Short mmCIF file of C-alpha atoms in Angstrom, two decimals:
data_model
loop_
_atom_site.label_atom_id
_atom_site.label_comp_id
_atom_site.label_asym_id
_atom_site.label_seq_id
_atom_site.Cartn_x
_atom_site.Cartn_y
_atom_site.Cartn_z
CA MET A 98 15.22 -2.04 -7.77
CA TRP A 99 13.80 -2.62 -4.34
CA ASN A 100 15.27 -5.71 -2.83
CA GLY A 101 13.90 -5.68 0.64
CA ASP A 102 12.07 -8.30 2.60
CA TYR A 103 8.56 -8.79 1.18
CA SER A 104 7.17 -10.77 4.09
CA PHE A 105 8.62 -8.30 6.59
CA VAL A 106 6.90 -5.35 4.90
CA LEU A 107 3.68 -7.33 4.56
CA SER A 108 3.59 -8.29 8.23
CA ASN A 109 4.39 -4.73 9.30
CA LEU A 110 1.65 -3.27 7.11
CA VAL A 111 -0.91 -5.78 8.39
CA LYS A 112 0.07 -5.14 12.02
CA LYS A 113 -0.14 -1.41 11.42
CA ASP A 114 -3.70 -1.62 10.06
CA PHE A 115 -4.81 -3.78 12.94
CA LYS A 116 -3.21 -1.70 15.68
CA VAL A 117 -4.28 1.62 14.25
CA ARG A 118 -7.85 0.44 13.88
CA TYR A 119 -8.22 -0.81 17.40
CA ARG A 120 -5.86 1.23 19.50
CA ASN A 121 -8.16 4.24 19.66
CA MET A 122 -11.41 2.38 20.19
CA SER A 123 -12.56 1.87 23.73
CA LEU A 124 -14.26 -1.43 23.01
CA GLY A 125 -11.42 -2.52 20.77
CA VAL A 126 -11.74 -5.87 19.13
CA LEU A 127 -15.22 -6.27 20.57
CA TRP A 128 -16.58 -4.22 17.68
CA SER A 129 -15.66 -7.05 15.34
CA VAL A 130 -17.88 -9.29 17.40
CA LEU A 131 -20.80 -6.91 17.84
CA ASN A 132 -21.20 -5.98 14.20
CA PRO A 133 -22.29 -9.36 12.77
CA LEU A 134 -24.35 -10.14 15.87
CA VAL A 135 -26.35 -6.97 15.57
CA THR A 136 -26.91 -7.40 11.83
CA MET A 137 -27.84 -11.03 12.28
CA GLY A 138 -30.23 -10.16 15.07
CA ALA A 139 -31.95 -7.56 12.94
CA LEU A 140 -32.23 -9.85 9.92
CA ALA A 141 -33.44 -12.74 12.07
CA PHE A 142 -36.15 -10.51 13.51
CA VAL A 143 -37.32 -9.32 10.10
CA PHE A 144 -37.30 -12.73 8.48
CA THR A 145 -38.93 -14.67 11.28
CA ILE A 146 -41.43 -12.20 12.71
CA ILE A 147 -42.21 -9.90 9.78
CA PHE A 148 -41.77 -12.38 6.94
CA PRO A 149 -42.45 -15.67 8.71
CA SER A 150 -42.49 -17.61 5.46
CA SER A 151 -38.82 -16.82 5.08
CA ALA A 152 -37.87 -18.36 8.39
CA HIS A 153 -35.49 -21.29 8.49
CA PRO A 154 -34.55 -23.63 11.29
CA HIS A 155 -31.34 -22.57 13.05
CA MET A 156 -31.89 -19.08 11.64
CA ALA A 157 -28.83 -17.61 13.34
CA VAL A 158 -26.48 -20.06 11.64
CA PHE A 159 -28.33 -19.70 8.32
CA LEU A 160 -27.81 -15.95 8.39
CA LEU A 161 -24.26 -15.98 9.71
CA CYS A 162 -23.18 -18.31 6.91
CA GLY A 163 -23.98 -15.43 4.60
CA LEU A 164 -23.05 -12.48 6.80
CA VAL A 165 -19.56 -13.52 7.82
CA PRO A 166 -18.19 -14.06 4.29
CA PHE A 167 -20.06 -11.01 3.04
CA ASN A 168 -18.67 -8.72 5.76
CA PHE A 169 -15.16 -9.82 4.95
CA PHE A 170 -15.74 -9.47 1.21
CA ALA A 171 -17.19 -5.97 1.42
CA MET A 172 -14.66 -4.61 3.93
CA ALA A 173 -11.68 -6.15 2.20
CA TRP A 174 -12.73 -5.01 -1.26
CA ASN A 175 -13.64 -1.50 -0.07
CA THR A 176 -10.42 -0.89 1.84
CA GLY A 177 -8.39 -2.77 -0.74
CA THR A 178 -9.62 -0.46 -3.50
CA GLY A 179 -8.41 2.55 -1.61
CA SER A 180 -5.17 0.95 -0.43
CA LEU A 181 -2.88 2.53 -3.01
CA MET A 182 -4.19 6.04 -2.56
CA ASP A 183 -4.23 5.64 1.21
CA ASN A 184 -0.52 4.85 1.04
CA TYR A 185 0.15 7.74 -1.31
CA SER A 186 2.91 9.17 0.85
CA ILE A 187 4.88 5.92 0.83
CA MET A 188 4.36 5.36 -2.88
CA LYS A 189 5.65 8.81 -3.74
CA ARG A 190 8.95 8.24 -1.92
CA VAL A 191 9.99 4.60 -1.91
CA THR A 192 9.94 1.87 -4.53
CA VAL A 193 8.23 -0.70 -2.31
CA PRO A 194 6.48 -3.19 -4.65
CA ARG A 195 3.03 -1.73 -5.11
CA GLU A 196 1.32 -5.14 -5.01
CA LEU A 197 1.99 -5.31 -1.31
CA PHE A 198 -0.53 -2.61 -0.49
CA PRO A 199 -3.77 -4.20 -1.66
CA VAL A 200 -2.58 -7.63 -0.48
CA ALA A 201 -1.68 -6.30 2.97
CA THR A 202 -5.09 -4.64 3.25
CA VAL A 203 -6.92 -7.85 2.33
CA LEU A 204 -4.84 -9.90 4.75
CA GLY A 205 -5.47 -7.33 7.46
CA ASN A 206 -9.19 -7.90 7.04
CA CYS A 207 -8.60 -11.63 7.41
CA VAL A 208 -7.81 -11.04 11.05
CA HIS A 209 -11.28 -9.60 11.65
CA MET A 210 -12.73 -12.43 9.63
CA LEU A 211 -11.12 -14.97 11.95
CA ILE A 212 -12.89 -13.39 14.89
CA GLN A 213 -16.20 -13.59 13.08
CA ILE A 214 -15.59 -17.19 12.03
CA GLY A 215 -15.22 -17.88 15.72
CA ILE A 216 -18.72 -16.49 16.28
CA LEU A 217 -20.06 -18.55 13.40
CA PHE A 218 -18.60 -21.72 14.90
CA ALA A 219 -19.92 -20.80 18.33
CA PHE A 220 -23.46 -20.49 16.98
CA THR A 221 -23.13 -23.64 14.88
CA LEU A 222 -22.08 -25.73 17.82
CA GLY A 223 -24.51 -23.98 20.11
CA SER A 224 -27.41 -24.77 17.78
CA GLY A 225 -26.58 -28.44 18.06
CA LEU A 226 -25.49 -28.71 14.45
CA GLY A 227 -22.20 -30.30 15.43
CA VAL A 228 -19.01 -30.97 13.56
CA ASN A 229 -19.12 -33.23 10.53
CA ARG A 230 -16.52 -34.58 8.15
CA HIS A 231 -17.31 -31.93 5.53
CA TRP A 232 -15.74 -29.30 7.76
CA ILE A 233 -12.48 -30.34 6.15
CA TRP A 234 -13.51 -28.18 3.17
CA LEU A 235 -13.73 -25.03 5.26
CA PRO A 236 -10.09 -23.86 5.07
CA TYR A 237 -10.08 -24.40 1.30
CA VAL A 238 -13.29 -22.46 0.79
CA TRP A 239 -12.07 -19.54 2.91
CA PHE A 240 -8.76 -19.55 1.11
CA MET A 241 -10.55 -19.26 -2.24
CA GLU A 242 -12.50 -16.27 -0.99
CA ILE A 243 -9.27 -14.56 0.05
CA VAL A 244 -7.80 -15.31 -3.39
CA PHE A 245 -10.91 -13.87 -5.05
CA VAL A 246 -10.88 -10.65 -3.03
CA CYS A 247 -7.14 -10.19 -3.60
CA GLY A 248 -7.73 -10.33 -7.32
CA LEU A 249 -10.56 -7.82 -7.14
CA ALA A 250 -8.65 -5.50 -4.82
CA MET A 251 -5.59 -5.49 -7.07
CA ALA A 252 -7.67 -4.63 -10.09
CA THR A 253 -9.77 -1.90 -8.52
CA SER A 254 -6.96 -0.36 -6.47
CA ALA A 255 -4.96 0.10 -9.68
CA ILE A 256 -7.90 1.58 -11.57
CA ASN A 257 -8.64 3.83 -8.60
CA VAL A 258 -5.29 5.60 -9.04
CA TYR A 259 -6.37 6.73 -12.51
CA ILE A 260 -10.08 7.22 -11.86
CA ARG A 261 -10.72 8.24 -8.28
CA ASP A 262 -14.43 7.49 -8.43
CA THR A 263 -13.67 3.77 -8.46
CA ARG A 264 -13.84 3.65 -4.67
CA TYR A 265 -17.41 4.85 -4.69
CA VAL A 266 -18.40 2.52 -7.50
CA VAL A 267 -17.08 -0.42 -5.49
CA GLU A 268 -18.96 0.71 -2.40
CA SER A 269 -22.18 0.86 -4.38
CA VAL A 270 -21.57 -2.55 -5.89
CA ASN A 271 -21.08 -3.97 -2.39
CA THR A 272 -24.31 -2.43 -1.18
CA ILE A 273 -26.20 -4.07 -4.01
CA MET A 274 -24.27 -7.31 -3.65
CA PHE A 275 -25.84 -7.75 -0.22
CA TYR A 276 -29.13 -8.52 -1.96
CA PHE A 277 -27.76 -10.48 -4.86
CA VAL A 278 -26.10 -13.17 -2.79
CA PRO A 279 -28.25 -15.54 -0.77
CA ILE A 280 -27.65 -14.11 2.67
CA PHE A 281 -31.19 -13.87 3.97
CA TYR A 282 -32.88 -16.18 1.50
CA SER A 283 -32.16 -19.71 0.45
CA TYR A 284 -30.76 -20.74 -2.88
CA ASP A 285 -34.00 -22.54 -3.92
CA ARG A 286 -35.66 -19.14 -4.17
CA VAL A 287 -33.42 -18.13 -7.04
CA PRO A 288 -35.16 -18.71 -10.41
CA PRO A 289 -33.74 -21.80 -12.17
CA GLN A 290 -32.46 -19.81 -15.16
CA ILE A 291 -30.27 -17.70 -12.88
CA GLN A 292 -29.21 -20.42 -10.49
CA ASP A 293 -26.21 -21.48 -12.52
CA ILE A 294 -24.99 -17.93 -12.99
CA VAL A 295 -25.14 -17.31 -9.26
CA HIS A 296 -22.69 -20.16 -8.80
CA TYR A 297 -20.13 -18.30 -10.86
CA ASN A 298 -20.02 -15.52 -8.32
CA PRO A 299 -17.37 -16.83 -5.93
CA LEU A 300 -18.93 -14.96 -3.03
CA ALA A 301 -22.31 -16.61 -3.58
CA ALA A 302 -20.66 -19.97 -4.22
CA MET A 303 -18.78 -19.63 -1.00
CA ILE A 304 -21.84 -18.74 1.04
CA LEU A 305 -23.69 -21.72 -0.40
CA ALA A 306 -20.74 -23.99 0.32
CA LEU A 307 -20.66 -22.77 3.92
CA ARG A 308 -24.37 -23.33 4.26
CA ASN A 309 -24.08 -26.83 2.89
CA ILE A 310 -21.26 -27.70 5.22
CA LEU A 311 -22.34 -26.04 8.45
CA TRP A 312 -26.09 -25.66 8.26
CA SER A 313 -27.17 -28.64 6.16
CA GLY A 314 -24.32 -30.93 7.06
CA ILE A 315 -23.76 -32.06 3.49
CA ALA A 316 -20.80 -31.86 1.15
CA PRO A 317 -20.43 -28.58 -0.76
CA GLY A 318 -20.52 -30.49 -4.02
CA TRP A 319 -18.10 -30.59 -6.93
CA PRO A 320 -19.80 -28.21 -9.38
CA LEU A 321 -19.82 -25.58 -6.64
CA ILE A 322 -16.22 -26.11 -5.59
CA GLY A 323 -15.11 -26.27 -9.19
CA LYS A 324 -16.74 -22.98 -10.12
CA LEU A 325 -15.51 -21.34 -6.93
CA THR A 326 -11.93 -22.38 -7.63
CA LEU A 327 -12.04 -21.48 -11.30
CA CYS A 328 -13.55 -18.03 -10.87
CA SER A 329 -11.37 -17.13 -7.89
CA LEU A 330 -8.16 -18.09 -9.65
CA LEU A 331 -9.19 -16.33 -12.86
CA THR A 332 -9.99 -13.18 -10.89
CA LEU A 333 -6.63 -13.29 -9.15
CA GLY A 334 -4.83 -13.78 -12.44
CA ALA A 335 -6.73 -11.01 -14.21
CA GLY A 336 -6.35 -8.63 -11.27
CA PHE A 337 -2.65 -9.28 -11.04
CA LEU A 338 -2.08 -8.75 -14.76
CA LEU A 339 -4.12 -5.57 -14.82
CA PHE A 340 -2.17 -4.27 -11.85
CA ARG A 341 1.13 -5.01 -13.55
CA ARG A 342 -0.02 -3.19 -16.63
CA LEU A 343 -1.15 -0.08 -14.79
CA LYS A 344 1.72 0.00 -12.30
CA ALA A 345 4.08 2.03 -14.45
CA GLY A 346 1.85 5.08 -14.44
CA PHE A 347 1.02 5.15 -10.72
CA PHE A 348 3.65 7.68 -9.72
CA ASP A 349 2.77 10.12 -12.47
CA HIS A 350 -0.95 9.95 -11.76
CA MET A 351 -0.86 10.42 -8.02
CA MET B 46 31.66 2.49 -15.48
CA ALA B 47 29.30 5.22 -14.49
CA VAL B 48 27.02 4.39 -11.64
CA ILE B 49 24.43 6.97 -12.63
CA GLU B 50 24.11 8.25 -16.18
CA PHE B 51 21.52 10.58 -17.64
CA GLN B 52 21.51 11.27 -21.39
CA ASN B 53 19.12 13.93 -22.65
CA VAL B 54 16.48 13.01 -20.13
CA THR B 55 13.15 14.77 -20.31
CA LYS B 56 10.37 14.21 -17.80
CA CYS B 57 6.94 15.74 -18.12
CA PHE B 58 3.78 15.59 -16.08
CA SER B 59 0.22 16.17 -17.08
CA ARG B 60 -0.79 19.55 -15.69
CA SER B 61 -4.16 18.40 -14.45
CA GLY B 62 -2.26 16.35 -11.90
CA GLY B 63 -3.21 13.12 -13.56
CA SER B 64 -5.96 12.28 -11.14
CA LYS B 65 -9.12 11.87 -13.04
CA LEU B 66 -12.67 11.91 -12.02
CA LEU B 67 -14.77 9.81 -14.29
CA ARG B 68 -16.39 12.81 -15.92
CA VAL B 69 -13.04 14.49 -16.65
CA PHE B 70 -11.71 11.21 -18.00
CA LEU B 71 -14.68 10.84 -20.33
CA GLN B 72 -14.58 14.50 -21.33
CA GLU B 73 -10.97 14.27 -22.36
CA ARG B 74 -11.54 11.10 -24.31
CA LEU B 75 -14.59 12.46 -26.11
CA GLN B 76 -13.23 15.91 -26.83
CA LYS B 77 -9.75 14.62 -27.65
CA ARG B 78 -8.33 17.69 -25.98
CA HIS B 79 -4.56 17.98 -25.90
CA GLN B 80 -3.47 17.61 -22.31
CA ASP B 81 -1.46 20.42 -20.81
CA VAL B 82 1.92 19.14 -19.83
CA PHE B 83 4.51 20.56 -17.53
CA CYS B 84 8.08 19.45 -18.16
CA ALA B 85 10.01 19.25 -14.92
CA LEU B 86 13.24 18.15 -16.61
CA LYS B 87 14.38 19.06 -20.10
CA ASP B 88 17.31 17.47 -21.87
CA VAL B 89 19.30 16.76 -18.71
CA SER B 90 22.63 14.95 -19.01
CA PHE B 91 25.23 14.11 -16.41
CA ARG B 92 27.34 11.22 -15.13
CA VAL B 93 28.30 10.09 -11.66
CA GLU B 94 31.16 7.61 -11.32
CA GLU B 95 31.38 5.06 -8.54
CA GLY B 96 32.40 6.59 -5.24
CA GLU B 97 31.76 10.15 -6.41
CA SER B 98 29.35 12.55 -4.86
CA LEU B 99 27.24 14.93 -6.88
CA ALA B 100 25.45 17.95 -5.50
CA VAL B 101 22.29 19.15 -7.20
CA ILE B 102 21.52 22.76 -6.51
CA GLY B 103 18.79 25.02 -7.76
CA ALA B 104 15.82 27.11 -6.80
CA ASN B 105 12.54 25.58 -5.68
CA GLY B 106 10.69 24.13 -8.62
CA ALA B 107 13.86 23.70 -10.66
CA GLY B 108 13.32 19.96 -11.02
CA LYS B 109 15.64 18.64 -8.31
CA SER B 110 13.08 16.37 -6.66
CA THR B 111 11.97 15.03 -10.02
CA LEU B 112 15.57 14.20 -10.86
CA LEU B 113 15.98 12.35 -7.59
CA SER B 114 12.70 10.49 -8.12
CA LEU B 115 14.01 9.28 -11.44
CA VAL B 116 17.30 8.06 -9.99
CA ALA B 117 15.40 6.37 -7.14
CA GLY B 118 13.47 4.37 -9.70
CA LEU B 119 10.07 5.80 -8.80
CA THR B 120 9.30 6.73 -12.39
CA ARG B 121 10.79 6.58 -15.89
CA PRO B 122 11.90 9.40 -18.21
CA ASN B 123 9.64 10.39 -21.11
CA GLU B 124 12.62 10.91 -23.40
CA GLY B 125 16.31 10.18 -23.22
CA ARG B 126 18.25 7.45 -21.53
CA MET B 127 18.81 6.83 -17.86
CA GLU B 128 21.02 4.19 -16.32
CA VAL B 129 21.45 3.48 -12.63
CA ASN B 130 23.71 0.64 -11.52
CA GLY B 131 23.63 -0.43 -7.93
CA LYS B 132 21.36 -0.59 -4.94
CA VAL B 133 19.76 2.78 -4.30
CA ALA B 134 18.52 4.13 -1.01
CA ALA B 135 16.62 7.33 -1.38
CA LEU B 136 16.11 9.54 1.60
CA LEU B 137 13.58 11.75 -0.13
CA GLU B 138 11.68 12.18 3.05
CA LEU B 139 12.24 11.15 6.62
CA GLY B 140 9.89 8.77 8.35
CA THR B 141 8.16 7.37 5.28
CA GLY B 142 5.29 5.30 6.54
CA PHE B 143 5.43 6.67 10.07
CA HIS B 144 2.02 6.57 11.72
CA PRO B 145 1.29 8.77 14.73
CA ASP B 146 -0.63 6.08 16.62
CA LEU B 147 2.16 3.52 16.48
CA THR B 148 4.98 3.50 19.03
CA GLY B 149 8.52 4.50 18.13
CA GLU B 150 9.52 0.84 18.14
CA GLU B 151 6.70 -0.18 15.81
CA ASN B 152 7.47 2.70 13.47
CA VAL B 153 11.15 1.79 13.37
CA TYR B 154 10.30 -1.73 12.19
CA LEU B 155 7.78 -0.47 9.65
CA ASN B 156 10.04 2.24 8.28
CA ALA B 157 13.05 -0.10 8.15
CA SER B 158 11.11 -2.71 6.20
CA ILE B 159 9.85 -0.08 3.75
CA LEU B 160 13.38 1.19 3.18
CA GLY B 161 14.44 -2.33 2.26
CA LEU B 162 16.06 -3.63 5.43
CA SER B 163 15.49 -7.31 6.10
CA ARG B 164 13.91 -8.63 9.29
CA LYS B 165 17.26 -9.95 10.45
CA ARG B 166 19.19 -6.77 9.80
CA THR B 167 16.56 -4.63 11.47
CA ALA B 168 16.73 -6.78 14.59
CA GLU B 169 20.52 -6.52 14.56
CA CYS B 170 20.51 -2.75 14.14
CA TYR B 171 17.56 -1.97 16.39
CA ASN B 172 19.59 -1.05 19.45
CA ALA B 173 22.03 1.02 17.42
CA ILE B 174 19.12 2.86 15.82
CA VAL B 175 17.54 3.70 19.16
CA ASP B 176 20.89 4.83 20.59
CA PHE B 177 21.67 7.02 17.59
CA SER B 178 18.29 8.74 17.82
CA GLY B 179 18.68 9.60 21.48
CA ILE B 180 14.98 8.97 22.08
CA GLY B 181 15.44 6.83 25.16
CA ASP B 182 12.35 5.37 26.83
CA PHE B 183 10.03 7.36 24.59
CA ILE B 184 10.58 4.58 22.08
CA TYR B 185 7.64 2.75 23.66
CA GLN B 186 5.28 5.72 23.33
CA PRO B 187 3.18 6.54 20.27
CA ILE B 188 5.04 9.05 18.13
CA ARG B 189 2.22 11.55 18.28
CA THR B 190 3.60 12.30 21.74
CA TYR B 191 7.00 13.17 20.30
CA SER B 192 8.27 16.59 19.37
CA SER B 193 8.90 17.04 15.65
CA GLY B 194 12.62 17.01 16.30
CA MET B 195 12.37 13.63 18.02
CA VAL B 196 10.41 12.19 15.10
CA MET B 197 12.99 13.41 12.62
CA ARG B 198 15.87 12.08 14.70
CA LEU B 199 14.26 8.66 14.91
CA ALA B 200 13.56 8.67 11.18
CA PHE B 201 17.11 9.64 10.36
CA ALA B 202 18.48 6.99 12.71
CA VAL B 203 16.64 4.32 10.73
CA ALA B 204 17.56 5.75 7.35
CA ILE B 205 21.25 5.91 8.12
CA HIS B 206 21.34 2.14 8.69
CA VAL B 207 20.30 1.27 5.17
CA GLU B 208 23.34 0.07 3.27
CA PRO B 209 23.08 1.16 -0.30
CA ASP B 210 25.62 1.53 -3.08
CA ILE B 211 24.03 4.84 -4.01
CA LEU B 212 22.60 7.16 -1.41
CA ILE B 213 20.27 9.94 -2.43
CA ILE B 214 19.60 12.69 0.07
CA ASP B 215 17.02 15.38 -0.51
CA GLU B 216 17.33 18.38 1.81
CA VAL B 217 16.67 16.27 4.87
CA LEU B 218 19.75 17.08 6.88
CA ALA B 219 18.44 20.18 8.58
CA VAL B 220 16.98 18.35 11.54
CA GLY B 221 17.82 18.25 15.19
CA ASP B 222 20.22 20.34 17.18
CA GLN B 223 23.87 21.05 16.37
CA SER B 224 25.19 17.85 17.90
CA PHE B 225 22.69 15.67 16.10
CA GLN B 226 23.32 17.39 12.79
CA ALA B 227 27.03 16.83 13.33
CA LYS B 228 26.40 13.12 14.06
CA CYS B 229 24.39 12.79 10.83
CA PHE B 230 26.95 14.61 8.78
CA GLU B 231 29.69 12.39 10.19
CA ARG B 232 27.74 9.24 9.25
CA ILE B 233 27.27 10.50 5.71
CA CYS B 234 31.00 11.25 5.50
CA GLU B 235 31.68 7.67 6.67
CA LEU B 236 29.57 6.34 3.82
CA LYS B 237 31.49 8.51 1.41
CA ARG B 238 34.81 7.28 2.77
CA ALA B 239 33.55 3.71 2.35
CA GLY B 240 33.32 4.41 -1.37
CA LYS B 241 29.57 4.86 -1.65
CA THR B 242 28.13 7.09 -4.32
CA LEU B 243 26.22 10.13 -3.14
CA LEU B 244 23.60 12.28 -4.81
CA PHE B 245 22.89 15.27 -2.68
CA VAL B 246 20.39 18.11 -2.76
CA SER B 247 21.13 20.83 -0.31
CA HIS B 248 20.94 24.55 0.03
CA VAL B 249 23.78 24.65 2.51
CA PRO B 250 26.91 25.66 0.58
CA GLU B 251 29.34 24.45 3.28
CA MET B 252 27.97 20.91 3.17
CA VAL B 253 28.01 20.87 -0.59
CA LYS B 254 31.65 22.01 -0.66
CA GLN B 255 32.69 19.52 2.03
CA LEU B 256 30.91 16.46 0.71
CA CYS B 257 30.73 16.74 -3.02
CA ASP B 258 33.20 16.30 -5.84
CA HIS B 259 30.95 17.65 -8.56
CA SER B 260 27.90 19.78 -8.77
CA ILE B 261 25.17 20.63 -11.24
CA TRP B 262 22.86 23.61 -11.17
CA LEU B 263 19.31 23.02 -12.33
CA GLU B 264 17.13 25.89 -13.44
CA HIS B 265 13.63 25.40 -14.84
CA GLY B 266 14.46 21.78 -15.62
CA ARG B 267 17.70 22.42 -17.52
CA VAL B 268 21.31 22.01 -16.44
CA LYS B 269 22.54 25.59 -16.25
CA ALA B 270 26.04 24.80 -15.00
CA ALA B 271 28.12 21.78 -14.09
CA GLY B 272 31.54 21.43 -12.52
CA PRO B 273 33.36 21.58 -9.21
CA PRO B 274 31.16 22.77 -6.32
CA GLU B 275 32.96 26.08 -5.77
CA GLU B 276 32.46 27.18 -9.36
CA VAL B 277 28.83 26.15 -9.59
CA LEU B 278 28.00 27.64 -6.20
CA ALA B 279 29.67 30.88 -7.21
CA ALA B 280 27.65 31.01 -10.43
CA TYR B 281 24.42 30.15 -8.54
CA GLY B 282 25.15 32.73 -5.85
CA ALA B 283 25.90 35.37 -8.46
CA THR B 284 22.31 35.34 -9.63
CA GLY B 285 21.28 36.59 -6.18
#
């Protein structure tokens, strides 16, 4: 029944999130820069001074390859889960397609991610690791992560309308996820039996792909890319279908 | 062909508000307890033909907003049949999506897009919207600096530029000073003259009599009376 302009609403919602977040902060966009730097600094300190056996060459790049995708993943999934309830007042009054809310939230987080990718590149080039031909995979890999998070956000935002605890469950999962993806340890440390399973987690696959491309300078590898693509697309499909299914009851349950 | 048709429509809500915490959700599943329901509309039937305007009157809690939500397509009836033919614009609230930290201009674009206006049309109407609202240079300030009257005027200015076949208005006309109210009323009359269909909730008898061809009186979710506005208003007023 709503036949408005999808892209217009989407761009307005994304701009709103961005402006609202930064307009009232004195340091503004700088916070997006400080956050990964501080975390990386702390991790680098712990894993070179306190656990020296865990040190890697070009530690900053090694850590940022994990931190940047993880920050985006956690923020986007957290805010995406709450996106429908946060827009409760709009949903109660206008028939704007509900899918736009989680998608707009995820895309809004992409803007912050771009800033952090800039930092990642700065450190990569600064460490002397240079650009190589495998960098061509980077846009594809990032795109798959966005697809993956959109799928998750659609699913959990819909469930969150019915069961309000979902937000907190997702936050807890993200906290634990920090340890279960190879951010501050290398993939070789994962026991062989689990190694394959880790690949099926698109976030882990993506971090490994980034590390291969930027830190090691090698190709991400087909099994990795294949699993990343497959799981991301499946998640998007499942999330979308679940959302469609639950959509009808949103109004009555808010 | 009727543009809006309700046949024996019933709409109920779960009394617990529907929002579940995990433990309540599990409790209800395990104990198989019958959920308390509250029926906002019971067996409601009416028709609105193209170009007609219908007033819906009733006390608070009678089910008027639920009826409008149904026509706006926000939810479906539990029982009965509902048919709505045509593009609907529902002004159930002014300034949907308005955020206090955004400027008037940014809020106009956001609100317009939410109400279904395209990018192109919003750009075309932008100046007309700002003029109609009478906000002036404040349009570049965040709306938390506005008075509530200014916010409402801006919101109405956007809403009035949506071009629907069916316009639903829920008690939102009582904003602004006399001259602004008159401007709004005139715009709504224009839409009516242009042959648009109107569904109108108001407690102001004069507006109901002036704008509407038919009226229904809702009480506790049921249609208590239906007919020309004067009759229905008289019956409603008689209950004191």
